[in-house]
Coordinates of C-alpha atoms and ligand atoms in Angstrom, one line a residue:
X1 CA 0.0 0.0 0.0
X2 CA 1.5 3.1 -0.9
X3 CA 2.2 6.2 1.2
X4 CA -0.2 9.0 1.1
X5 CA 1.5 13.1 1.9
X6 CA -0.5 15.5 2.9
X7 CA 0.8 18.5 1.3
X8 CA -1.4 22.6 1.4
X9 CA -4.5 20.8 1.7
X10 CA -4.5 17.7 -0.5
X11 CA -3.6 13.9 0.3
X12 CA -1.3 12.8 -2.5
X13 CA 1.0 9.9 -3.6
X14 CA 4.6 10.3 -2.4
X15 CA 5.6 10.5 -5.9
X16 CA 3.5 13.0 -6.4
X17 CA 3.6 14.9 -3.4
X18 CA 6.4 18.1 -3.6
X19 CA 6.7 21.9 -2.4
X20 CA 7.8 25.0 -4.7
X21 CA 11.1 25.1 -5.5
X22 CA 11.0 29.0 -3.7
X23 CA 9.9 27.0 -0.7
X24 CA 11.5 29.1 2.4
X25 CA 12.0 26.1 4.0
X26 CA 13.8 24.8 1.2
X27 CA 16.1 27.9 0.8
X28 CA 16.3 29.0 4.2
X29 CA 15.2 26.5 6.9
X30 CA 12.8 28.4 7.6
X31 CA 9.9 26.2 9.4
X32 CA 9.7 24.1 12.0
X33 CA 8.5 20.4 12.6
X34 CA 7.4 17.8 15.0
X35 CA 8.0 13.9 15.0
X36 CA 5.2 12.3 16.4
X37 CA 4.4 8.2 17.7
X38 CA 1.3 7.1 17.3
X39 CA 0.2 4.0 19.1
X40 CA -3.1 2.2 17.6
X41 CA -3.4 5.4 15.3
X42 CA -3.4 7.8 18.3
X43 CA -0.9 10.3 18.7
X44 CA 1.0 10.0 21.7
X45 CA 1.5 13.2 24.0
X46 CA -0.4 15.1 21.2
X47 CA -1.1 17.7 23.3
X48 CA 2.7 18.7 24.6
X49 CA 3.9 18.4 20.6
X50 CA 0.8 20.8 19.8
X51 CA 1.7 22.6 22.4
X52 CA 5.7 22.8 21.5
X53 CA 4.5 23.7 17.7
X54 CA 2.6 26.5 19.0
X55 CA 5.9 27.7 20.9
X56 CA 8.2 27.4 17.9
X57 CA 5.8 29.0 16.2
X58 CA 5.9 31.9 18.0
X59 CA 9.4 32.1 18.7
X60 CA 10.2 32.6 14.8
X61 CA 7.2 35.1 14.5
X62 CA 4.8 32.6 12.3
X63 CA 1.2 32.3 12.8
X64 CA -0.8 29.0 12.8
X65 CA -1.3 27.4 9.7
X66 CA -4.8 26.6 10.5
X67 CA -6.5 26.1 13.6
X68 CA -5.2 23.6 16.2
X69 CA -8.4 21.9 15.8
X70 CA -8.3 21.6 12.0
X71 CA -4.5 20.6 12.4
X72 CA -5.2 17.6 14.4
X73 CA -8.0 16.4 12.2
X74 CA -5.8 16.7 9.0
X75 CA -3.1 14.5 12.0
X76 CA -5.4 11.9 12.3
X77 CA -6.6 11.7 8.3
X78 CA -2.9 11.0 7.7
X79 CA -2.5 8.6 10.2
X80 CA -5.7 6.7 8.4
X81 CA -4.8 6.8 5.1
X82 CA -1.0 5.3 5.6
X83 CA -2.9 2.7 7.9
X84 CA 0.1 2.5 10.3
X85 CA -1.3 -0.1 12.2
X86 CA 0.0 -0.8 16.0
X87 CA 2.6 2.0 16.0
X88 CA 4.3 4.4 13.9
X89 CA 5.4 7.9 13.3
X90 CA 3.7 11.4 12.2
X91 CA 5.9 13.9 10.9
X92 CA 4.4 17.6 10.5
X93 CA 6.3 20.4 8.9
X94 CA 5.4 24.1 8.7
X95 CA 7.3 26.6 6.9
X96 CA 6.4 30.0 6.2
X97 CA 5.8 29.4 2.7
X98 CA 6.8 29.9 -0.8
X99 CA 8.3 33.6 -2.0
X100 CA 10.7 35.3 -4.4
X101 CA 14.3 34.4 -3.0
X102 CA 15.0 37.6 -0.1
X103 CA 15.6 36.7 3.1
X104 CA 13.3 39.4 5.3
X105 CA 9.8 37.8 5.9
X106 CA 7.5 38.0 2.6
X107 CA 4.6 40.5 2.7
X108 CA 2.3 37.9 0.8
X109 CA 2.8 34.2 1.4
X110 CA 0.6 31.8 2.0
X111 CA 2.2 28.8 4.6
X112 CA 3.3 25.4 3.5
X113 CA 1.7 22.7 5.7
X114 CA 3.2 19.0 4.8
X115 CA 2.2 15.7 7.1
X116 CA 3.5 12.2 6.7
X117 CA 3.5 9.6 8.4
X118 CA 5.3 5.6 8.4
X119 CA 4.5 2.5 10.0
X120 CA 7.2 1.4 12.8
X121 CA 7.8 -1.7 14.3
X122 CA 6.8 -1.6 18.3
X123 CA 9.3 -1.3 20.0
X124 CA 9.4 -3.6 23.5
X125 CA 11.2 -3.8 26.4
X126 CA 13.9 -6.0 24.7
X127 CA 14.5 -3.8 22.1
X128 CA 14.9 -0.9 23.7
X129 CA 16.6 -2.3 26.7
X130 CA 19.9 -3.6 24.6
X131 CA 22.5 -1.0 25.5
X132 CA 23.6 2.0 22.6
X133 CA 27.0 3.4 22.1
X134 CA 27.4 7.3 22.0
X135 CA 30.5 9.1 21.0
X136 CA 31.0 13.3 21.4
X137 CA 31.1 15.7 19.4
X138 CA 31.2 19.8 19.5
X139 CA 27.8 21.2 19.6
X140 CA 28.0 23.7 16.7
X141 CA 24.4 24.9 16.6
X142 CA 23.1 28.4 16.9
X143 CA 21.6 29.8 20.1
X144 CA 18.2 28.7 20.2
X145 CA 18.5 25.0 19.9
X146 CA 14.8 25.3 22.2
X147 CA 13.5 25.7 18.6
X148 CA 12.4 22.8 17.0
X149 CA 13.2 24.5 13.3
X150 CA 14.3 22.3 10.0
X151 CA 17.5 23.8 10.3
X152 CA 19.2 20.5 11.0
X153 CA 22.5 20.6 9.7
X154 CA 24.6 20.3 13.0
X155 CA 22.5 17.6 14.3
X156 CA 22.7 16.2 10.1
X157 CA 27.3 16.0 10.4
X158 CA 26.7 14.8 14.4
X159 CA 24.6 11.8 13.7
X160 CA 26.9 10.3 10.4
X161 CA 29.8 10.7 13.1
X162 CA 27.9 8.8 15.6
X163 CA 26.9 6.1 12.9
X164 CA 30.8 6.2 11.1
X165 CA 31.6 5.4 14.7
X166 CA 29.4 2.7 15.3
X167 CA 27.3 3.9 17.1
X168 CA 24.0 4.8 17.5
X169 CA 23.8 8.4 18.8
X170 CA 26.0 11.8 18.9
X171 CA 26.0 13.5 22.4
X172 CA 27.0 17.1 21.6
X173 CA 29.3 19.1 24.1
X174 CA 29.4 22.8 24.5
X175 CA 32.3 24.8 24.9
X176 CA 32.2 24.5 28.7
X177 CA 32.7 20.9 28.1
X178 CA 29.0 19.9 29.2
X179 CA 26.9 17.8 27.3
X180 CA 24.1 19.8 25.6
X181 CA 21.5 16.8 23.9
X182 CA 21.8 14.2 21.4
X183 CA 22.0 15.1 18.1
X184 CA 17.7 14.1 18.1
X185 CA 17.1 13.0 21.7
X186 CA 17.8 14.0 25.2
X187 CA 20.6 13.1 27.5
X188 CA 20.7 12.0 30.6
X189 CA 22.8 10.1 33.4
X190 CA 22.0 8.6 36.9
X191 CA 24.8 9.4 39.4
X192 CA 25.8 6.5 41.7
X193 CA 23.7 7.8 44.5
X194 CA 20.6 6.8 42.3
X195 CA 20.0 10.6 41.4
X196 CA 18.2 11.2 37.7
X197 CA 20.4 14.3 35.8
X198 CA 19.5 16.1 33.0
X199 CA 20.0 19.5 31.6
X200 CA 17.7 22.3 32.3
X201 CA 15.4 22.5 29.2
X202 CA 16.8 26.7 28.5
X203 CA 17.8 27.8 24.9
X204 CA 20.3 25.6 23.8
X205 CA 18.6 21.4 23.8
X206 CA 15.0 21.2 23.2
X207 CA 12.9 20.6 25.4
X208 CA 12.1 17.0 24.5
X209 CA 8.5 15.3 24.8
X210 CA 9.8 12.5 25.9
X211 CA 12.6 14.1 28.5
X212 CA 9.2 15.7 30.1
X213 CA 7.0 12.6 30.2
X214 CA 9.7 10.7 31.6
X215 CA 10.4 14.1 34.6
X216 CA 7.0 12.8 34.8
X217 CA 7.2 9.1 35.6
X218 CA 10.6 9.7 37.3
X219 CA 8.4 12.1 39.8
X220 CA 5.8 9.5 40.0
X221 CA 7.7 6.4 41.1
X222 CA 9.4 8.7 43.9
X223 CA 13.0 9.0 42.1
X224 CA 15.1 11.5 42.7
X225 CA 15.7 13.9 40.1
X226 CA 18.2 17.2 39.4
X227 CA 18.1 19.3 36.2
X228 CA 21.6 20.3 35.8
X229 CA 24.4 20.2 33.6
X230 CA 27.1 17.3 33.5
X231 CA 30.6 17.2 31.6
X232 CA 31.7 14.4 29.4
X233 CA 34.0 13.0 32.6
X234 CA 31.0 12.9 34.6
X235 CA 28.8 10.7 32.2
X236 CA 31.3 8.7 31.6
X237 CA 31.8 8.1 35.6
X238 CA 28.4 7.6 35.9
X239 CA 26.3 4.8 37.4
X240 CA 23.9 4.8 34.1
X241 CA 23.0 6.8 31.4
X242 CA 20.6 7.1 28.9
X243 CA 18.8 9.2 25.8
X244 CA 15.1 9.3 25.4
X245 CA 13.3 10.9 22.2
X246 CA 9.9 10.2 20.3
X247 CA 11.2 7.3 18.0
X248 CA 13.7 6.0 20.1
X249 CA 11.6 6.5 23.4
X250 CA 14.4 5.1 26.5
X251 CA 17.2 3.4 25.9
X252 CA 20.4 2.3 28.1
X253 CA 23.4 4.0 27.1
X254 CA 26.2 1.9 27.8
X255 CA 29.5 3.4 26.2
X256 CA 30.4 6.8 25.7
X257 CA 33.5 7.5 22.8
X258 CA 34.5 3.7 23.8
X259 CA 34.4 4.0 27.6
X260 CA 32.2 1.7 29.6
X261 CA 29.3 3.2 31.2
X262 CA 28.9 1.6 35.0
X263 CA 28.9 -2.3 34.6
X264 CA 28.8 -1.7 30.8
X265 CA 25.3 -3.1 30.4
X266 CA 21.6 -1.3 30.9
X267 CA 21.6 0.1 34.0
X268 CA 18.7 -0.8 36.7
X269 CA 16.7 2.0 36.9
X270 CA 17.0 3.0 32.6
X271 CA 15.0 -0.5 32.5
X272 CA 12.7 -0.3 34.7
X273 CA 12.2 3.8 33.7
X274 CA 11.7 2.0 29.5
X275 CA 9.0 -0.2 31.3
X276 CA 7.4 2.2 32.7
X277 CA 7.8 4.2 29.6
X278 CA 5.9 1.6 27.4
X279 CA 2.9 2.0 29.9
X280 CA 3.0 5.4 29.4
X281 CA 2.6 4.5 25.1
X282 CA 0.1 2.0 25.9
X283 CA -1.8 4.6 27.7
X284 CA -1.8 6.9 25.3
X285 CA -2.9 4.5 22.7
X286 CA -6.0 3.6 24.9
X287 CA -7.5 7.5 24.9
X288 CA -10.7 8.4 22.9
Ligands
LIG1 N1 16.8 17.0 21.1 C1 16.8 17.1 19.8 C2 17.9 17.9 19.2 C3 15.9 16.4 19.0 O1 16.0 16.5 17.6 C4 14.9 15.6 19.6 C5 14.0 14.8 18.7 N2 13.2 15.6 17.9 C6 14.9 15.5 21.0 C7 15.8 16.2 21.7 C8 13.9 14.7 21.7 O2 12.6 15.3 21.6 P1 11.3 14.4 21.7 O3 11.3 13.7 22.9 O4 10.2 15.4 21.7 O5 11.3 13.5 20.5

């Protein structure tokens, strides 16, 4: 069955589906996105990503597209027609549409609006519990990396290092030498006095979806939990670490650049935080 693009207002064939070639977020980056899971067609969290689209909306001066209302029903007729079954992934892309080349906003442009979406394969407590390797690399974004924008070229070199290297994710590391955010997923350690650490969601990481829903189960089950920065050294001291993110939702990290994180396998509390985790998807899959 082929996919289906929802592109200004129509539902179209991939092949078919395209943006003008004076597309500002083609020339210039300039829109903004979200990525989506949806579990048994619903949209998980749908709220906080609407919620986070509104903000980066606002923070590069763009008004809605359409209302939030008419947004999610064009969500969920692009979930139906690429019939993604138990799980899979929205993506959602607004720019601020197609105008002569100049890089000042346009006086007269209407906004590009694109949706699509792809089946996934669930992923379980196994899957996601096998330990990932990380490797470093210099955070070279701009200064407001709270934007969720299409301009992804940092994030673009960080990841083919990570994968060159074998690994599965780039942690990026200011100039301070403390760790910023996965190239497209938050970062995070537990010290060996069982304390959860990640960054303070400010202007340079975004503030993840799944980094808040899992502040959230963390609260919940009575963990302890600091927002604050930590250096390379210290994650790779640590008792545990891990990234979390939309697609890849919790996993263990277990090596950072080549060094051994704790035992070197999943730490206790990553798995039982992806368990609890996969509730939280489950539960979100259930709502009406
Ligand atoms: N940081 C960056 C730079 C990302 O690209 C992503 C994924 N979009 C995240 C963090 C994780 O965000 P979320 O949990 O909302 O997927």
């Amino acid at each position: 069955m082929g996919r289906i693009a929802y592109v200004d207002g129509r539902y179209l064939p991939h092949q078919q589906a395209a943006v003008r070639v004076e597309d500002r977020g083609f020339q210039f980056a300039d829109g903004v996105y979200e990525v989506i899971a949806v579990r048994r067609g619903r949209p998980v969290d749908e709220d906080d990503h609407l919620d986070r689209l509104d903000r980066s909306l606002r923070e590069l001066r763009m008004p809605w597209p359409m209302s939030r209302r008419a947004l999610r029903l064009v969500m969920r007729e692009t979930i139906r027609r690429n019939h993604l079954g138990a799980f899979g992934a929205l993506y959602l892309q607004v720019t601020r549409g197609a105008a002569p080349r100049s890089h000042a906003f346009p006086a007269t442009a209407k906004q590009t609006v694109v949706m699509t979406a792809r089946p996934l394969s669930l992923p379980t407590a196994e899957s996601l519990g096998c330990g990932i390797g990380v490797v470093t690399v210099a955070d070279i974004r701009w200064k407001r990396c709270d934007v969720k924008s299409v301009s992804l070229l940092a994030t673009v070199l960080g990841k083919q290092v990570a994968v060159e290297a074998g690994c599965y994710e780039a942690w990026m590391v200011d100039e301070q030498g403390l760790i910023t955010e996965g190239t497209a997923s938050n970062a995070w350690i537990v010290t060996a006095g069982g304390e959860l650490v990640t960054r303070r969601a400010d202007t340079a990481i975004l503030n993840g979806i799944t980094r808040m829903a899992t502040i959230g189960i963390a609260r919940a089950a009575g963990l302890r939990f600091v927002e604050r920065p930590f250096s390379v050294a210290e994650a790779k001291g640590a008792a545990e670490a891990f990234i979390t993110s939309t697609t890849s939702m919790i996993r263990p990290v277990i090596r950072i650049d080549g060094v051994a994180v704790g035992s070197g396998r999943p730490g206790g509390t990553t798995v039982r935080l992806v368990d609890w985790y996969l509730d939280h998807v489950e539960a979100e899959g259930r709502t009406v």
